[in-house]
Coordinates of C-alpha atoms in Angstrom, one line a residue:
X17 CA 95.5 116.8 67.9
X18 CA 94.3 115.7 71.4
X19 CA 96.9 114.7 73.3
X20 CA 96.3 111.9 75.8
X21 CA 98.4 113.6 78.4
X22 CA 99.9 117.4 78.2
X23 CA 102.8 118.2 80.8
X24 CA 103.8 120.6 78.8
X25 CA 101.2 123.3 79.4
X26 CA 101.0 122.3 83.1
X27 CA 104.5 123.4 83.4
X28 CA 104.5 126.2 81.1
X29 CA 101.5 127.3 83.8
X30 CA 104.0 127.1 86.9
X31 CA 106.8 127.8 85.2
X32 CA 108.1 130.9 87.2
X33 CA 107.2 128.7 90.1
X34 CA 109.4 125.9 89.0
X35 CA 111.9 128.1 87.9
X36 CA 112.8 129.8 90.9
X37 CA 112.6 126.5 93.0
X38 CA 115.1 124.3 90.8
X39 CA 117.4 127.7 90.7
X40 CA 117.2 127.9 94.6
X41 CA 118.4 124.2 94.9
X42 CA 121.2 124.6 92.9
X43 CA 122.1 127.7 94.5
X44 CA 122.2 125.9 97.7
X45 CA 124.4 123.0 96.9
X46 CA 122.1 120.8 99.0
X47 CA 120.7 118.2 96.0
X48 CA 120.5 115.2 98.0
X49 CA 117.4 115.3 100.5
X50 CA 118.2 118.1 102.5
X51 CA 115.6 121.0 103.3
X52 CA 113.4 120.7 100.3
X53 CA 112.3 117.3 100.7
X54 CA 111.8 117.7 104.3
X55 CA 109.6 120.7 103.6
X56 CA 107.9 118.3 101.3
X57 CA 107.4 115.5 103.5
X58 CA 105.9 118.1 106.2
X59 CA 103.5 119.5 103.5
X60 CA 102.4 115.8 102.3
X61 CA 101.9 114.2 105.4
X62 CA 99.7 116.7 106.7
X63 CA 97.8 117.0 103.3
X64 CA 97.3 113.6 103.5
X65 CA 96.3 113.5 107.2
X66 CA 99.3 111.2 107.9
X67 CA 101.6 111.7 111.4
X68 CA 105.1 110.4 109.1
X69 CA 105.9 110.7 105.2
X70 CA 108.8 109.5 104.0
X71 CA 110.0 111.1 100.8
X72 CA 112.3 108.2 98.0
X73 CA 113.0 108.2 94.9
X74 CA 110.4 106.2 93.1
X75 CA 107.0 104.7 94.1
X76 CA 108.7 101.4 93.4
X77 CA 110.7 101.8 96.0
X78 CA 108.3 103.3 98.2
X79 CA 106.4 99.7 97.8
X80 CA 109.7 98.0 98.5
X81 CA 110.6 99.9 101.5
X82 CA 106.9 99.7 103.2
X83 CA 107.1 95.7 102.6
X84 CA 110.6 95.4 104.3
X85 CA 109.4 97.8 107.2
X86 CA 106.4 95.5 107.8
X87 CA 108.9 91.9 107.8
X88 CA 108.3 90.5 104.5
X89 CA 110.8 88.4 103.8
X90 CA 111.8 84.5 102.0
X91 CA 109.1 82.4 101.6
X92 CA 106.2 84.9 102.4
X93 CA 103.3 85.5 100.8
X94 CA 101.4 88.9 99.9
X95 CA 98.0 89.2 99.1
X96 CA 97.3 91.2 96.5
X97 CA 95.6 92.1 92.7
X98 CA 96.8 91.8 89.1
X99 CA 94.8 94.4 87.8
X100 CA 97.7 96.9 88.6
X101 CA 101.0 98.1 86.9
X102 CA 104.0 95.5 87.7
X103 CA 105.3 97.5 90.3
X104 CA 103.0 96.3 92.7
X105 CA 104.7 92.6 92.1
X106 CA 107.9 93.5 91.5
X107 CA 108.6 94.9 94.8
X108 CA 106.8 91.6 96.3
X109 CA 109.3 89.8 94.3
X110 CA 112.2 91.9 95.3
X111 CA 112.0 91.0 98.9
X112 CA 112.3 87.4 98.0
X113 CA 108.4 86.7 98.7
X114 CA 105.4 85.7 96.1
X115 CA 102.2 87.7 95.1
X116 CA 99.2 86.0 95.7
X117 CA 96.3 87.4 93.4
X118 CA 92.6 88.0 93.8
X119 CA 89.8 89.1 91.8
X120 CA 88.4 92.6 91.6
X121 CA 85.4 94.2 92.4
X122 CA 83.2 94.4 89.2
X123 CA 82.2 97.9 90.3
X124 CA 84.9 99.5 91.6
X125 CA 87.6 97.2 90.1
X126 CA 89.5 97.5 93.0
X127 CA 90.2 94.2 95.2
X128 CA 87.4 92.0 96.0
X129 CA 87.3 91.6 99.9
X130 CA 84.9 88.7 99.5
X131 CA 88.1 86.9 98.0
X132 CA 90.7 87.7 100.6
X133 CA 90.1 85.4 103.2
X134 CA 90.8 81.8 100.3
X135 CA 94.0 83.5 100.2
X136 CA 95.1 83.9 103.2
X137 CA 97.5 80.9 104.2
X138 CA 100.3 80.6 107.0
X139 CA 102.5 82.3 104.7
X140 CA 100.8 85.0 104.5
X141 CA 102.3 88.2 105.2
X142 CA 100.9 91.1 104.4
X143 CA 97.4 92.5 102.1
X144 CA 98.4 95.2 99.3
X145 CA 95.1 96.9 98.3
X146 CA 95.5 98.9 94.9
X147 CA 93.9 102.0 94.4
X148 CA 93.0 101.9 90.8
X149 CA 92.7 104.7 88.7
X150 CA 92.7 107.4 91.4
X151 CA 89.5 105.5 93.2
X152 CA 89.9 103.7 96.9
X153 CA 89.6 100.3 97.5
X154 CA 86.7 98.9 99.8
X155 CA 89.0 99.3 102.9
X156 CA 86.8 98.5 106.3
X157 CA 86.7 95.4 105.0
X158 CA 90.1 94.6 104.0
X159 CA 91.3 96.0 107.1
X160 CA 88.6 93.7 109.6
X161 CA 90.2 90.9 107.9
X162 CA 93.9 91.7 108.2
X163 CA 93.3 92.7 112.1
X164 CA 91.5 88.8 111.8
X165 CA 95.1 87.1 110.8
X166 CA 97.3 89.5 112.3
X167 CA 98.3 91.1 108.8
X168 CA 99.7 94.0 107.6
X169 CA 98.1 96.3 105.2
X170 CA 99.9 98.1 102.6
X171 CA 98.2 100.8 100.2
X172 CA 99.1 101.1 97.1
X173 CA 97.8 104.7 96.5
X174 CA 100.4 105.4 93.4
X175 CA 97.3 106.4 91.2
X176 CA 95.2 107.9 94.5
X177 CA 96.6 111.5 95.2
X178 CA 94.0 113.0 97.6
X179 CA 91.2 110.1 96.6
X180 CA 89.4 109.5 99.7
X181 CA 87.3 106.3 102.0
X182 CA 84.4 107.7 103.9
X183 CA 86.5 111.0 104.6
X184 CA 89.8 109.8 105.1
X185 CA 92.3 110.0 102.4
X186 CA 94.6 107.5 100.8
X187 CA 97.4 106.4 102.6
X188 CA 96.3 106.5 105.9
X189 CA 94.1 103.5 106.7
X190 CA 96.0 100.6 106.2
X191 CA 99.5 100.6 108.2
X192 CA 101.5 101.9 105.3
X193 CA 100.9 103.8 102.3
X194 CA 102.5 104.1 98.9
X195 CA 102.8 106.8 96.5
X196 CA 104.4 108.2 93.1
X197 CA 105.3 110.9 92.0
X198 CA 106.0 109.8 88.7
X199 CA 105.9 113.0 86.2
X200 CA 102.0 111.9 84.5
X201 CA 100.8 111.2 88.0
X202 CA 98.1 113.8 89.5
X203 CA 101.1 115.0 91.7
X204 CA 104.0 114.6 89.9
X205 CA 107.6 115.3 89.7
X206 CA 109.7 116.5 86.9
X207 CA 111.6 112.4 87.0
X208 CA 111.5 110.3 89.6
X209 CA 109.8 110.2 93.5
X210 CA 107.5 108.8 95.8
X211 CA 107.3 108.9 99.6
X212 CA 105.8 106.2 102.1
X213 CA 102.8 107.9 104.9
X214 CA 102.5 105.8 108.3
X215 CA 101.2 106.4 111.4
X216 CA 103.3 104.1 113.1
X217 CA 106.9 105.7 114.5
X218 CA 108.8 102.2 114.2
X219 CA 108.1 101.7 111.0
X220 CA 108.5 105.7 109.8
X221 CA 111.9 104.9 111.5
X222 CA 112.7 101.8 109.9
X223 CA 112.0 103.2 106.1
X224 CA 113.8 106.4 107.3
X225 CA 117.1 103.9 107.7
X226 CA 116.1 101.7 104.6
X227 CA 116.3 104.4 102.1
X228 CA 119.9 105.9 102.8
X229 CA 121.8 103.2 103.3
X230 CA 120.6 101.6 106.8
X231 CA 122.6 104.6 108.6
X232 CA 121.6 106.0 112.1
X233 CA 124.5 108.5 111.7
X234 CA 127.0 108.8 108.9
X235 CA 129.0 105.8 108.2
X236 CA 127.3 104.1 111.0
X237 CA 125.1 101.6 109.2
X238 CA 122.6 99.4 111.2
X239 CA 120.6 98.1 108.7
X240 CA 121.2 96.7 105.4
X241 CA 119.7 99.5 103.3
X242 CA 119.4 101.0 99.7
X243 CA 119.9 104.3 98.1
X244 CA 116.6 104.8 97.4
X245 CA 116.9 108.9 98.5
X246 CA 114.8 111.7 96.6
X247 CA 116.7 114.5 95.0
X248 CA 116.0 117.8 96.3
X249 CA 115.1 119.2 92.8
X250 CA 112.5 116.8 93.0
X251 CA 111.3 118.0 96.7
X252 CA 111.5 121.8 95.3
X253 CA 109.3 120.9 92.2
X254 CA 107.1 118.9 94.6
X255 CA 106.4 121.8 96.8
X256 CA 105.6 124.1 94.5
X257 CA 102.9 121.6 93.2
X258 CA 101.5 121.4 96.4
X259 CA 100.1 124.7 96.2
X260 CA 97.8 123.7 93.2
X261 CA 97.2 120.0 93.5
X262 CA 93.8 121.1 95.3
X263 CA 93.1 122.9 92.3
X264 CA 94.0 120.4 90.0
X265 CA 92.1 117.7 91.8
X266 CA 88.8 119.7 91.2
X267 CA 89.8 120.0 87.6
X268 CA 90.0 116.5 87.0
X269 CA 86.8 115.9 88.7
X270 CA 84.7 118.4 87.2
X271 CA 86.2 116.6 83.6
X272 CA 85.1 113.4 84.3
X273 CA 81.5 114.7 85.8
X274 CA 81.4 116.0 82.0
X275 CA 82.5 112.5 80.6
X276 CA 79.9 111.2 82.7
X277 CA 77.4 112.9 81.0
X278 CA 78.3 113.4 77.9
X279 CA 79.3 109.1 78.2
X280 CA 76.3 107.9 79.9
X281 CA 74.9 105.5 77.4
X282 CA 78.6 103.5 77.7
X283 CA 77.2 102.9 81.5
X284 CA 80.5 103.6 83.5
X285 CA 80.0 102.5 86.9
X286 CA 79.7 106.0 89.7
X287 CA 82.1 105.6 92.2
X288 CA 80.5 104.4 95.9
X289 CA 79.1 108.0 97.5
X290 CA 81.4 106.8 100.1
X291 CA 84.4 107.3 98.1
X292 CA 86.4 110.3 96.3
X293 CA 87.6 109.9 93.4
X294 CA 90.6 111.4 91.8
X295 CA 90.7 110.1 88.1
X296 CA 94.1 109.6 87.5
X297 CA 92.4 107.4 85.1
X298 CA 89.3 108.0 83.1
X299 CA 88.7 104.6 81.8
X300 CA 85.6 103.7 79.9
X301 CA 85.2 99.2 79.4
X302 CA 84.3 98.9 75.3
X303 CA 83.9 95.2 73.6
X304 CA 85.8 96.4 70.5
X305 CA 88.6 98.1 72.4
X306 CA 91.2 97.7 70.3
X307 CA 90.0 98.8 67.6
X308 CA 88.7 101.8 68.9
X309 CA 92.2 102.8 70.1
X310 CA 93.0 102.6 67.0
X311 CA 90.4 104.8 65.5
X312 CA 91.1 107.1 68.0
X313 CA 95.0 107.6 67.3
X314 CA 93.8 107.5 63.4
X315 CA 92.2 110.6 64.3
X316 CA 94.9 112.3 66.3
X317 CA 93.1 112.0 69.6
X318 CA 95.0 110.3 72.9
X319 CA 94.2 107.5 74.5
X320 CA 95.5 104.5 76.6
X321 CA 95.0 101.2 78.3
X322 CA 95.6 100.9 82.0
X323 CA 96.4 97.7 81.9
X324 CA 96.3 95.6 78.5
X325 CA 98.1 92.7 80.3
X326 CA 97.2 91.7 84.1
X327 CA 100.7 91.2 85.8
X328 CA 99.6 87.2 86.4
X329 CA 100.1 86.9 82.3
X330 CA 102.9 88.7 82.1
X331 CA 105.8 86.3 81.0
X332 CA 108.1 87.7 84.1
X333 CA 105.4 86.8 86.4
X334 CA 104.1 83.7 85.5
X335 CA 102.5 81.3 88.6
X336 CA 100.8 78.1 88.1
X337 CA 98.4 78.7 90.5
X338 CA 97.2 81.8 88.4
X339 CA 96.8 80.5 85.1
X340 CA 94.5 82.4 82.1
X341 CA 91.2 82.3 83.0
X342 CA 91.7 82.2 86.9
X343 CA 91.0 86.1 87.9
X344 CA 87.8 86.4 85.0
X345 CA 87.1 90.0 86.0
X346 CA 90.4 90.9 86.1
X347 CA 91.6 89.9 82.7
X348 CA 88.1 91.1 81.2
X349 CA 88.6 94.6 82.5
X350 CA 92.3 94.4 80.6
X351 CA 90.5 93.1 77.7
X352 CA 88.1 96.4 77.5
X353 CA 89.3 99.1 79.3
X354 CA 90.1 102.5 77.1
X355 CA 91.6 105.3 79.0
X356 CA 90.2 109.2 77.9
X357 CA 92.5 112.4 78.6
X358 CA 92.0 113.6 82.0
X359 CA 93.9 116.1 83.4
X360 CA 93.4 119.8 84.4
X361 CA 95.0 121.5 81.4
X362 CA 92.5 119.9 79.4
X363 CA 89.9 122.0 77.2
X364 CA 86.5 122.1 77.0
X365 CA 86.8 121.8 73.3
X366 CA 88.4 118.9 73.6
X367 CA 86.7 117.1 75.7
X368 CA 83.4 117.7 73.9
X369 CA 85.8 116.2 70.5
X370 CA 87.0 112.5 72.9
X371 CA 83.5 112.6 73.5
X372 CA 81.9 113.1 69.9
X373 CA 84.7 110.5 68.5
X374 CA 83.9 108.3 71.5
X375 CA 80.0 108.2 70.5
X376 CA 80.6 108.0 66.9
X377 CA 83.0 104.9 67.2
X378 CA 80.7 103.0 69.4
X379 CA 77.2 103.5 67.1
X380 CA 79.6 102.7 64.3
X381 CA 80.5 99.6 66.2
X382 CA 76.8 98.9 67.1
X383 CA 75.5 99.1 63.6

């Protein structure tokens, strides 16, 4: 057996680590923000090279948060991709406005910049960039045009722990940027998280308020806000991960360097050499896919799809203006991608066995 994803070993690597934090929170009777996630918050921001983080409890919410900070309300209009989990869309929807979709890049299959500017219309609030797979969107670009029309830029860097554009790391090139810390994620806690960077005070402010409840001071509420706070378990467990998500990171790229080799007839795209990539995702494009994910969970080996339906076909999200056949590459992609194990605790072994099944599907395929 191959699992597709093994928390289980990570933890049981930290687990003294772990331990002792969790046991120290609920010493201190502080379980609700408090010193841990402030700690946390310090340690991210300036990991990520940001001036502000902003610790919640779900990258959901830290989506819904950055869109509110940066005015989108009723009747806007958000630029952004449907190659992407629904979060993305959902926290467009929540603030009452609509997601406008455009294709993806064929190499990076990130968002196109070549198709921003058709969807831009008065409405138009705000771009939201995903950064797929733990790889960086094409970002100059995407930010020349939202300087253009006076728009703001909100990264989605869910999937983009430490991934980097021309040396400076997700999160802090657009205005706001968005990140989980869902447990699989290459930083992740043990349940829910996420945090919002910025280098802009009014709108580290503004989020600050949003996620507990709108207050300046206790009971004094100014804003209408949510209890979106992160748990301090969750800032403790986050801390300690923070002294190996370097580590980790180099892990996961040295795996998929080997899946690029051992892979090279499959003809995965390289990232640009202007980009870091993180591989949250390892995701190989295959003509027969489903039926190789089959094969492969006949033989006891993970694997997954990331996404097998774009959110524009997804019965909740439905828009006549994005009908089947609208964003080809996009719903392609979903049609073909197969994601490998990647992550650190993974053995050689094993990766030479994905890789052996991986080849002997596809010439069975070919033949």
């Amino acid at each position: 057996m191959i699992p597709f994803l093994d928390l289980k070993s990570q933890y049981q690597q930290i687990k003294s680590e772990v331990d002792a934090a969790v046991l120290g929170v609920l010493d201190s009777g502080a379980y609700v923000m408090g010193p841990q996630v402030e700690a946390f918050e310090r340690r991210f921001a300036a990991w990520c090279g940001a001036p502000h983080c902003l610790a919640v409890n779900s990258g959901t919410s830290a989506l819904h948060l950055a869109l509110l900070a940066a005015g989108v309300g009723p009747g806007d209009e958000v630029v952004t991709v449907s190659m992407t989990f629904v979060a993305t869309a959902a926290a467009i929807r929540y603030c009452g406005a609509r997601p406008v979709f455009v294709d993806v890049d064929p190499v990076t299959w990130t968002m196109d910049p070549a198709h921003i500017a058709k969807a831009i219309t008065p409405r138009t609030k705000a771009i939201l960039p995903v950064h797929l797979h733990g790889l960086m969107a094409d970002m100059d670009p995407i930010m020349e045009i939202a300087r253009r029309h006076s728009l703001v830029v909100i990264e989605d860097a869910a999937q983009a722990h430490g991934a980097e554009y021309k040396g400076r790391r997700a999160g802090t090139i657009g205005d706001l940027g968005c990140f989980s810390f869902y447990p699989g994620k290459n930083l992740g806690a043990y349940g829910e998280g996420g945090a919002v960077t910025t280098a802009r005070p009014d709108l580290a402010h503004k989020i600050a308020l949003l996620r507990d409840w709108g207050q300046e001071q206790k009971y004094h509420h100014v804003l209408a806000g949510y209890n979106y706070r992160m748990d301090a378990i969750q800032g403790a467990i986050l801390n300690v991960k923070m002294d190996h998500i370097d580590a980790w990171t180099r892990a996961r790229r040295a795996i998929a360097g080997m899946y690029d080799k051992l892979l090279a007839p499959l003809g995965r795209p390289a990232p640009p050499e202007d980009r870091r990539h993180v591989y949250h995702v390892y995701a190989v494009r295959l003509a027969q896919r489903d039926a190789m994910l089959q094969a492969f969970r006949d033989e006891g080996v993970g694997a997954g799809v990331h996404y097998p339906v774009p959110v524009h076909l997804q019965e909740a999200y439905r828009d006549p203006d994005f009908p089947a056949g609208s964003l080809p590459r996009t719903e392609r992609l979903a049609a073909e991608f197969l994601s490998l194990p990647v992550y650190p605790e993974l053995q050689p072994e094993q990766l030479l066995g994905v890789a052996r099944l991986l080849k002997k599907l596809t010439l069975a395929a070919a033949e």
